[in-house]
PDB file of C-alpha atoms in Angstrom:
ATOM      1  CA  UNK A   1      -4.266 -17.473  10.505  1.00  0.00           C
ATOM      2  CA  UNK A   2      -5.335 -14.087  10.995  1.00  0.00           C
ATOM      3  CA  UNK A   3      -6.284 -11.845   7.851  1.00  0.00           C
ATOM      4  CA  UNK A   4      -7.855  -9.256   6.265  1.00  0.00           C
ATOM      5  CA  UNK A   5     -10.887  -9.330   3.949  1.00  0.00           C
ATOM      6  CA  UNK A   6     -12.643  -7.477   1.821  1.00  0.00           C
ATOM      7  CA  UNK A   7     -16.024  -7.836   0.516  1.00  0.00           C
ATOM      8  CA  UNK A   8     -17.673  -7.493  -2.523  1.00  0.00           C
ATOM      9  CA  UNK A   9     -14.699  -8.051  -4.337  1.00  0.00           C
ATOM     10  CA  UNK A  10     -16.392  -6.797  -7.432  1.00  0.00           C
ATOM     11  CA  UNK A  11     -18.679  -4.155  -7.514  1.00  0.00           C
ATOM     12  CA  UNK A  12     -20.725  -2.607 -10.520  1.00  0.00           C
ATOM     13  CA  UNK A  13     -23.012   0.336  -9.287  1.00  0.00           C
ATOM     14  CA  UNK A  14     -24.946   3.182 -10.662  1.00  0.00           C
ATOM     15  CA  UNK A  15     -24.386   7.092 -10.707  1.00  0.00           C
ATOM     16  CA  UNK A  16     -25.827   8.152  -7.560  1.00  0.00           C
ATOM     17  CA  UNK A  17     -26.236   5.617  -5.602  1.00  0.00           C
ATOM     18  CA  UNK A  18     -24.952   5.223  -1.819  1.00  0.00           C
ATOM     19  CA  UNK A  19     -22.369   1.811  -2.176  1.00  0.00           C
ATOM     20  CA  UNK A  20     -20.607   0.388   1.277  1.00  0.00           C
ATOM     21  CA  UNK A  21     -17.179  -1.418   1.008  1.00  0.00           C
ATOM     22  CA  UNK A  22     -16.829  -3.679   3.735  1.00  0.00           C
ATOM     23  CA  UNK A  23     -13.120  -4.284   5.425  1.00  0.00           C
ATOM     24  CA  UNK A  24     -12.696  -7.143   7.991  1.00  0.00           C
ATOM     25  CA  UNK A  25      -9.458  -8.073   9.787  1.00  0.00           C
ATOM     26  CA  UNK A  26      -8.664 -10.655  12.146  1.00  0.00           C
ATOM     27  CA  UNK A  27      -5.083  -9.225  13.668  1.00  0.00           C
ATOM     28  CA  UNK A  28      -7.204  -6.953  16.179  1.00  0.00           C
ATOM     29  CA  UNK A  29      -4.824  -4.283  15.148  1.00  0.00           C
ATOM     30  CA  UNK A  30      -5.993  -1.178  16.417  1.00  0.00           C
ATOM     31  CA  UNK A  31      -4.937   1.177  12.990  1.00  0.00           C
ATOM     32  CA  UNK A  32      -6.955   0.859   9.525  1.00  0.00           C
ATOM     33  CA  UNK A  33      -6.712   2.458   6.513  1.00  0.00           C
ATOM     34  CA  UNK A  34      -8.508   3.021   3.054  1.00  0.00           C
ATOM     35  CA  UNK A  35      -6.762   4.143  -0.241  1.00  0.00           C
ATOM     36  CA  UNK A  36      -7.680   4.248  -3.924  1.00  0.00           C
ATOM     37  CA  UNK A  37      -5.719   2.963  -6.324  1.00  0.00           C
ATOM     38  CA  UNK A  38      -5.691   4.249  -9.944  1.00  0.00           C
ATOM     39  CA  UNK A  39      -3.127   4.571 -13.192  1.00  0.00           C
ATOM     40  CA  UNK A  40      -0.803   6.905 -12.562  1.00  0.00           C
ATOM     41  CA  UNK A  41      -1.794   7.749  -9.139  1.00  0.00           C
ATOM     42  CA  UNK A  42      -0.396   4.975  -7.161  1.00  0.00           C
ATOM     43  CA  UNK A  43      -2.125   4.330  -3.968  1.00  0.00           C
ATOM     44  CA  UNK A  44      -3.666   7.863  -2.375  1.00  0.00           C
ATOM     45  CA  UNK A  45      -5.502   7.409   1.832  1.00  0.00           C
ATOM     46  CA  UNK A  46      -8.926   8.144   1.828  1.00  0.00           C
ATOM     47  CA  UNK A  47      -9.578   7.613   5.093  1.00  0.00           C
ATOM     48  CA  UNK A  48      -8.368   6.528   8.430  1.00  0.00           C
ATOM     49  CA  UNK A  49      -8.850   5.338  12.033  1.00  0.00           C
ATOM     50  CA  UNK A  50      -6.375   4.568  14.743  1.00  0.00           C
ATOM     51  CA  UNK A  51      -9.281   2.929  16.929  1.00  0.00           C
ATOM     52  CA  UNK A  52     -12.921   2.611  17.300  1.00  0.00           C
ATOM     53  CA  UNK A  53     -14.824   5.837  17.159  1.00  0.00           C
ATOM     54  CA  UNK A  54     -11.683   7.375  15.813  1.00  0.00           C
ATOM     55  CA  UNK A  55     -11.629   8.399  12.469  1.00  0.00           C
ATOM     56  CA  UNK A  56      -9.730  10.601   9.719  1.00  0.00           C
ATOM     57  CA  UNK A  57      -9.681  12.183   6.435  1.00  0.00           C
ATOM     58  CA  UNK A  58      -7.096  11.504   4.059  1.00  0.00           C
ATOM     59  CA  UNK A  59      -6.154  12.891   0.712  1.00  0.00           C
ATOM     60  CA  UNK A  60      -8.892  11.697  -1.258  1.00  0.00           C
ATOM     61  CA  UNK A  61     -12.009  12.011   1.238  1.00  0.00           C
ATOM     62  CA  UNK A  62     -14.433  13.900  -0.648  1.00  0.00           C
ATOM     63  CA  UNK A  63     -17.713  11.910  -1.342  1.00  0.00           C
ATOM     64  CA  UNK A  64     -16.448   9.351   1.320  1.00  0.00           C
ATOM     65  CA  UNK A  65     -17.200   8.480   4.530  1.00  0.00           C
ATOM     66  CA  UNK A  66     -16.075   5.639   7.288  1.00  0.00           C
ATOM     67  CA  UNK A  67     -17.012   4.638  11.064  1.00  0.00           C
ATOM     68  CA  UNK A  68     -15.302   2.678  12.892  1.00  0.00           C
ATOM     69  CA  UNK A  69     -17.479   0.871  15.556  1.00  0.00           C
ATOM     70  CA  UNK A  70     -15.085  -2.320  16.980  1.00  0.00           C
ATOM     71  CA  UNK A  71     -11.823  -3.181  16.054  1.00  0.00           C
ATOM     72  CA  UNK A  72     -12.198  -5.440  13.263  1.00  0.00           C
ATOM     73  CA  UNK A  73     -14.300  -3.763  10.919  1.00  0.00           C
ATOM     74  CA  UNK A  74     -13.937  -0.198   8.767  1.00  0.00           C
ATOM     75  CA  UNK A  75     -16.659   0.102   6.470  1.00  0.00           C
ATOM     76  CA  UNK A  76     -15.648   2.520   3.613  1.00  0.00           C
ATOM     77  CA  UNK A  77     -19.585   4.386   2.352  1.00  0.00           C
ATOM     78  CA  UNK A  78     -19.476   6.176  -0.876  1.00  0.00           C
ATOM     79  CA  UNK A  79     -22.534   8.309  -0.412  1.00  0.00           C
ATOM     80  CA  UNK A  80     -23.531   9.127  -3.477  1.00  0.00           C
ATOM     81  CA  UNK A  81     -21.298   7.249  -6.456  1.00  0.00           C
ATOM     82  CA  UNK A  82     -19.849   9.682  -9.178  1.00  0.00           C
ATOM     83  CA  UNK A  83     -18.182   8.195 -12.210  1.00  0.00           C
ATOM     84  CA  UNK A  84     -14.863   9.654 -10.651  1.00  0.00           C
ATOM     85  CA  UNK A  85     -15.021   7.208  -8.001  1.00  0.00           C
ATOM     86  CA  UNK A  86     -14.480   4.260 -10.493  1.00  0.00           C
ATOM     87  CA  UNK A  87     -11.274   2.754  -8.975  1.00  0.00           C
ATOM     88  CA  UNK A  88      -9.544  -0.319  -6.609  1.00  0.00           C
ATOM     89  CA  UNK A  89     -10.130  -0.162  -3.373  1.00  0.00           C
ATOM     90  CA  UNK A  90      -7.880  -1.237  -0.608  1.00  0.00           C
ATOM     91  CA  UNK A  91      -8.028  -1.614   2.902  1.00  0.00           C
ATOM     92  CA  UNK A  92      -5.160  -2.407   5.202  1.00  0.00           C
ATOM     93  CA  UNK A  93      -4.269  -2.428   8.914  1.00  0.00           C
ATOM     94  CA  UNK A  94      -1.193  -2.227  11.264  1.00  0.00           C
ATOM     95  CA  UNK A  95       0.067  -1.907  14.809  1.00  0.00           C
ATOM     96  CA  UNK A  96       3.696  -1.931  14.614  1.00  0.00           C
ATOM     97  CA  UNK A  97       5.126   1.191  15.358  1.00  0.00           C
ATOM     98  CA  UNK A  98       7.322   1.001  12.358  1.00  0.00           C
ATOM     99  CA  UNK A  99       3.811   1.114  10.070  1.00  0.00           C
ATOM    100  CA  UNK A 100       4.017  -2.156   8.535  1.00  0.00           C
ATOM    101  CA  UNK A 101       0.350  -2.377   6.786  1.00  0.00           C
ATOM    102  CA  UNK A 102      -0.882  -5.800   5.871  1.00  0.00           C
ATOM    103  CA  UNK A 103      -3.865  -5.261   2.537  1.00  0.00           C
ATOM    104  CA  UNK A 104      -6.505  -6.949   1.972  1.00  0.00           C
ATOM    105  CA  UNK A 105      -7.193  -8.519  -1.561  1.00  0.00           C
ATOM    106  CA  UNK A 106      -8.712  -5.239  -3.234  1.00  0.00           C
ATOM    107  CA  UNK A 107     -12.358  -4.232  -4.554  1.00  0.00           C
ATOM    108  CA  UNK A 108     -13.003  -3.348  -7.635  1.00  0.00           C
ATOM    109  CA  UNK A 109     -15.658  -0.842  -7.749  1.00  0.00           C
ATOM    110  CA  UNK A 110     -17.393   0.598 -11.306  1.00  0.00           C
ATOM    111  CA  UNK A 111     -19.491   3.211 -11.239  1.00  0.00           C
ATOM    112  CA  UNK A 112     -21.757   3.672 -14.488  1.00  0.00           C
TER     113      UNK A 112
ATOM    114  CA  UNK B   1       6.533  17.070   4.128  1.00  0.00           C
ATOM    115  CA  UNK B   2       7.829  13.482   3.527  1.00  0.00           C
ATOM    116  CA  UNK B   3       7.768  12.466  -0.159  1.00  0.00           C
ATOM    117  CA  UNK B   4       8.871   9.061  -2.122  1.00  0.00           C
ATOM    118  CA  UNK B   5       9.843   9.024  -5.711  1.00  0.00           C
ATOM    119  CA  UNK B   6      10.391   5.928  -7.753  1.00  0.00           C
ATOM    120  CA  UNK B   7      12.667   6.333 -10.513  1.00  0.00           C
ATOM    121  CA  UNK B   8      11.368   4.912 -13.449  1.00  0.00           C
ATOM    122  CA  UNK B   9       7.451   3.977 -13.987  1.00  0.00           C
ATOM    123  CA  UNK B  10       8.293   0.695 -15.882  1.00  0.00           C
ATOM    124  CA  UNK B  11      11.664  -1.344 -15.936  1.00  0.00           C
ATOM    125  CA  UNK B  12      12.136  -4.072 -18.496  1.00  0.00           C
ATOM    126  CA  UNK B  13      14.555  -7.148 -17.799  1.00  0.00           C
ATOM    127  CA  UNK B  14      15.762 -10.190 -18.569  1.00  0.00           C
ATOM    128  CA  UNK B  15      15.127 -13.695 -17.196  1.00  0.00           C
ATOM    129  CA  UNK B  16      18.465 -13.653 -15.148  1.00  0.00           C
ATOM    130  CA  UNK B  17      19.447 -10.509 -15.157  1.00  0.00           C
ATOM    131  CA  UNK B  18      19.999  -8.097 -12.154  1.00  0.00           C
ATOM    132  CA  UNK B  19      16.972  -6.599 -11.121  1.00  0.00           C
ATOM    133  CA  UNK B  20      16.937  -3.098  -9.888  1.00  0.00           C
ATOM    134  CA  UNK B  21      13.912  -0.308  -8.751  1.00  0.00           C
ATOM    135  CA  UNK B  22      15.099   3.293  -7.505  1.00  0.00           C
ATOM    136  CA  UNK B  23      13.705   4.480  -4.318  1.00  0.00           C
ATOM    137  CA  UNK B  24      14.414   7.970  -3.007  1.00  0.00           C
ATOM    138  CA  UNK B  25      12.807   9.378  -0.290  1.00  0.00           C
ATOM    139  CA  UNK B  26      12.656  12.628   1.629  1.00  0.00           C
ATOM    140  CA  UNK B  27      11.888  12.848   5.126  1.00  0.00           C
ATOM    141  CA  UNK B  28      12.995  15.380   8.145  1.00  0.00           C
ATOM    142  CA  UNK B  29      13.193  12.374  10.518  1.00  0.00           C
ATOM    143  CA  UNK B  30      14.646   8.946  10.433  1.00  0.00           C
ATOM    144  CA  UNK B  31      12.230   7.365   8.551  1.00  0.00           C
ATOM    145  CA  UNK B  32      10.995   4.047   8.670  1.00  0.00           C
ATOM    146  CA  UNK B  33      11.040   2.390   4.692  1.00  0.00           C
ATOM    147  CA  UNK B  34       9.439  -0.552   3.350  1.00  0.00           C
ATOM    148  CA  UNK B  35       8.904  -2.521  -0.444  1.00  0.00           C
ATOM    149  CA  UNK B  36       5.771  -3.707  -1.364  1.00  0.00           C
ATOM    150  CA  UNK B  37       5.182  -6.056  -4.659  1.00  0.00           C
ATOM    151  CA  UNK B  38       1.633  -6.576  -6.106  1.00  0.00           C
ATOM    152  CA  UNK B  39       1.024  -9.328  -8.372  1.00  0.00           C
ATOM    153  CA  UNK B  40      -2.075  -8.896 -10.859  1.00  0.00           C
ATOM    154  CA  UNK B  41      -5.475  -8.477  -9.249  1.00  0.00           C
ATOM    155  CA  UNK B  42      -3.974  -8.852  -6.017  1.00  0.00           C
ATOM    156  CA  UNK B  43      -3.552  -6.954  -2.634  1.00  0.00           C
ATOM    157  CA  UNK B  44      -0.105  -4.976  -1.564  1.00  0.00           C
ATOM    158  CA  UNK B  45       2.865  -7.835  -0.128  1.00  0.00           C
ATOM    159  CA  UNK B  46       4.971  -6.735   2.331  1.00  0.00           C
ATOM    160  CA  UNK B  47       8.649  -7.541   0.613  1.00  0.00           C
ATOM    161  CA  UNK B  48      10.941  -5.684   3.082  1.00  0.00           C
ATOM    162  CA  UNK B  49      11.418  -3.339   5.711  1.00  0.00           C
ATOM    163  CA  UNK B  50      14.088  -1.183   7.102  1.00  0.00           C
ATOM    164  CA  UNK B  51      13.768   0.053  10.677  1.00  0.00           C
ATOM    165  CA  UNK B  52      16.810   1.445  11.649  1.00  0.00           C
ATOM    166  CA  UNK B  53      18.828  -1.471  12.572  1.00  0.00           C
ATOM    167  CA  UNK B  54      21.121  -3.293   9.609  1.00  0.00           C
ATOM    168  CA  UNK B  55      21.625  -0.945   6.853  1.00  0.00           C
ATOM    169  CA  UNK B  56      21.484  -3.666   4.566  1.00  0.00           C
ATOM    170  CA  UNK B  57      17.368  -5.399   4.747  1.00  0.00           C
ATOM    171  CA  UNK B  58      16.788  -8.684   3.051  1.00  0.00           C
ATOM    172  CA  UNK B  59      13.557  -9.999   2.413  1.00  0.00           C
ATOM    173  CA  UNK B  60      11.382 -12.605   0.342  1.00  0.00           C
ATOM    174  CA  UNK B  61      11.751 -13.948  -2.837  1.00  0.00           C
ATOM    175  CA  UNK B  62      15.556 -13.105  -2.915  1.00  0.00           C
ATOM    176  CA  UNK B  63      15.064  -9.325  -2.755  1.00  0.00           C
ATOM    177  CA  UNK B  64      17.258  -7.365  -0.600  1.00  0.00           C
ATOM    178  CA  UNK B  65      17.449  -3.532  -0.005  1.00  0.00           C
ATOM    179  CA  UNK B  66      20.223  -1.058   1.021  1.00  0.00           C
ATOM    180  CA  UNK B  67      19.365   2.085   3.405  1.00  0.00           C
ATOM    181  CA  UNK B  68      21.943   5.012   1.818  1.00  0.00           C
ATOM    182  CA  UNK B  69      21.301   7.963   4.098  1.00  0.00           C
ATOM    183  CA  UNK B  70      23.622   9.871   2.160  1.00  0.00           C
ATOM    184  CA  UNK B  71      21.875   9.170  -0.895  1.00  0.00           C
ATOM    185  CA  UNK B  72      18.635   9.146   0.879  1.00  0.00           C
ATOM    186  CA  UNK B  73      17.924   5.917  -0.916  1.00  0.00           C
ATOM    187  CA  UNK B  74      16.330   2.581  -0.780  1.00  0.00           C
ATOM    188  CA  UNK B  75      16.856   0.921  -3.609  1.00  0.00           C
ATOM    189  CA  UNK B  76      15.856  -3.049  -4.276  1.00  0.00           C
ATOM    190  CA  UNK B  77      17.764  -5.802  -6.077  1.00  0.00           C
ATOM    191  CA  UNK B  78      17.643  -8.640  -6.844  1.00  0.00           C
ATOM    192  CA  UNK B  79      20.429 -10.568  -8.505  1.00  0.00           C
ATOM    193  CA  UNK B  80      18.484 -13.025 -10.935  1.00  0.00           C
ATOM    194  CA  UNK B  81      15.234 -11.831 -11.980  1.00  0.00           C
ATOM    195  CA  UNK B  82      12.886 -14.538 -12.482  1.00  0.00           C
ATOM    196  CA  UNK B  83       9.745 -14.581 -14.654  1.00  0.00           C
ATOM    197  CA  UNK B  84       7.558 -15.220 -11.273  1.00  0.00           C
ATOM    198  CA  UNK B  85       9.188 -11.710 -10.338  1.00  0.00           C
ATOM    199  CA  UNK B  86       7.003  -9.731 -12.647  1.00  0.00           C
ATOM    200  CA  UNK B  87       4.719  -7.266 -11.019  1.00  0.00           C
ATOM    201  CA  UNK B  88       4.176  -3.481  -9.365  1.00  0.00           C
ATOM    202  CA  UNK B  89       6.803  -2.722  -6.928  1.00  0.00           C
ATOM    203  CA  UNK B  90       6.150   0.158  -4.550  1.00  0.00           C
ATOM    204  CA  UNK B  91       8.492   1.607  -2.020  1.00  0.00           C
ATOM    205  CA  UNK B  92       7.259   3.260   1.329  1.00  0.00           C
ATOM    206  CA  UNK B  93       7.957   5.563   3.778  1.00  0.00           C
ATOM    207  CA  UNK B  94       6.769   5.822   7.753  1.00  0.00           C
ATOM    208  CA  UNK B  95       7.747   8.944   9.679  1.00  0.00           C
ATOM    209  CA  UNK B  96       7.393   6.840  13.225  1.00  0.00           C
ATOM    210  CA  UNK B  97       6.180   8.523  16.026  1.00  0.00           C
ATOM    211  CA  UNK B  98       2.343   8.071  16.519  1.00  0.00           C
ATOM    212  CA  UNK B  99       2.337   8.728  12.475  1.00  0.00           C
ATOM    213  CA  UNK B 100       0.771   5.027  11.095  1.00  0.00           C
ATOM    214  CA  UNK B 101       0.063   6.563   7.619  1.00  0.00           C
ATOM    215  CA  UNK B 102       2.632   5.007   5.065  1.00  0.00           C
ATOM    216  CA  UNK B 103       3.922   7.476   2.131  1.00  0.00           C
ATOM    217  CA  UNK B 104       3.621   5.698  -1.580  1.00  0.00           C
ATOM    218  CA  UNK B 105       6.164   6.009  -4.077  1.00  0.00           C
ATOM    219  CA  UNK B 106       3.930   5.937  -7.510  1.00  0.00           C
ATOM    220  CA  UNK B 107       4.785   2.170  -8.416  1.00  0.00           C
ATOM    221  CA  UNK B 108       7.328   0.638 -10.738  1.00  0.00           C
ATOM    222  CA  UNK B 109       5.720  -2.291 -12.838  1.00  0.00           C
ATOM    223  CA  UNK B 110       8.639  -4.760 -13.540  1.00  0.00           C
ATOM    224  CA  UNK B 111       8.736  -7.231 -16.598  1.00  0.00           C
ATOM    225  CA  UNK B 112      10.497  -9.831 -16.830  1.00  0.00           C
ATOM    226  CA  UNK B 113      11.521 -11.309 -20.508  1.00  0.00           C
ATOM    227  CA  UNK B 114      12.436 -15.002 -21.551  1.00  0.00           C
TER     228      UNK B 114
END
């Protein structure tokens, strides 16, 4: 079945440092997306791509960066980890033209 | 600007009862409109969709949603909550086009008492 998958799914890091989030799907959907999620924010886009070497800034995109070199992967870099950036993490994909998005399972990601 | 308010950050119910999350939405074209649930420590589940066809979307778990243009609404029910029904609902909102990004509603965490 195809999926998506996220990896580390746990993540404890220190101030400063550069940390990579790795997103994998198997649909070979062309769109992907990263959001944050935190109390009382809901889910805000950090970044997106709508194919490879495409990609976009959402809401959120200071201190983040993505690239998007095939179709199945969008690696999510946090270049240099602030405390701030303590959150969920989840990527998703689509291709309907309704924008359906399936997620993948979430990484937690603490910055100390 | 499209926007998506959920009234109502937490809604309390119980085992049985009718279950029911707001949804408004805001949009200056037909938009496309979707529930997601997330269970603890889990990833968003697609619940339902509504894109443009039936007015009245059913989807998994017994949840159904009705599409109130009116009332720019979208609001989910379900008519016997169960305790496996406790969790984050969020509603969502696609402008179509060549637009992919979804609109959040802020989340409405549902419990569900004996």
């Amino acid at each position: 079945d195809a999926e998506i998958t996220q990896s580390p799914r746990h993540k404890i890091t220190e101030t400063g440092r550069q940390v990579t989030l790795a997103c994998h799907q198997t649909w070979n959907h062309n769109n992907m997306f990263w959001y944050r999620q935190d109390l009382g924010h809901g889910l805000r886009l950090i970044h997106y791509s709508y194919g490879v070497q495409d990609t976009n800034k959402g809401e959120v995109s200071d201190g983040y960066s993505v690239s998007r070199s095939n179709t199945e992967d969008l690696p999510l870099t946090l270049e240099s980890a602030a405390s701030s950036q303590t959150s969920v993490y989840f990527c998703a994909s689509s291709e309907s033209t309704s924008g359906e998005q399936y997620f993948g399972p979430g990484t937690r990601l603490t910055v100390t | 600007a499209q926007s998506v308010t959920q009234l109502g950050s937490h809604v309390s119910v119980s085992e049985g009862a009718l279950v029911l999350l707001r949804c408004n939405y805001s949009s200056s074209v037909p938009p496309y409109l979707f529930w997601y649930v997330q269970y603890p420590n889990q990833g968003l589940q697609l619940l339902l969709k509504y894109t443009s066809a039936a007015t009245l979307v059913k989807g998994i778990n017994g949840f159904e949603a009705e599409f109130k243009k009116s009332e720019t609404s979208f609001h989910l029910t379900k008519p016997s909550a169960h305790m496996s029904d406790a969790a984050e609902y969020f509603c969502a909102l696609n402008s179509g086009g060549s637009n992919y990004k979804l609109t959040f509603g802020k989340g409405t965490l549902l419990t569900v008492n004996p």
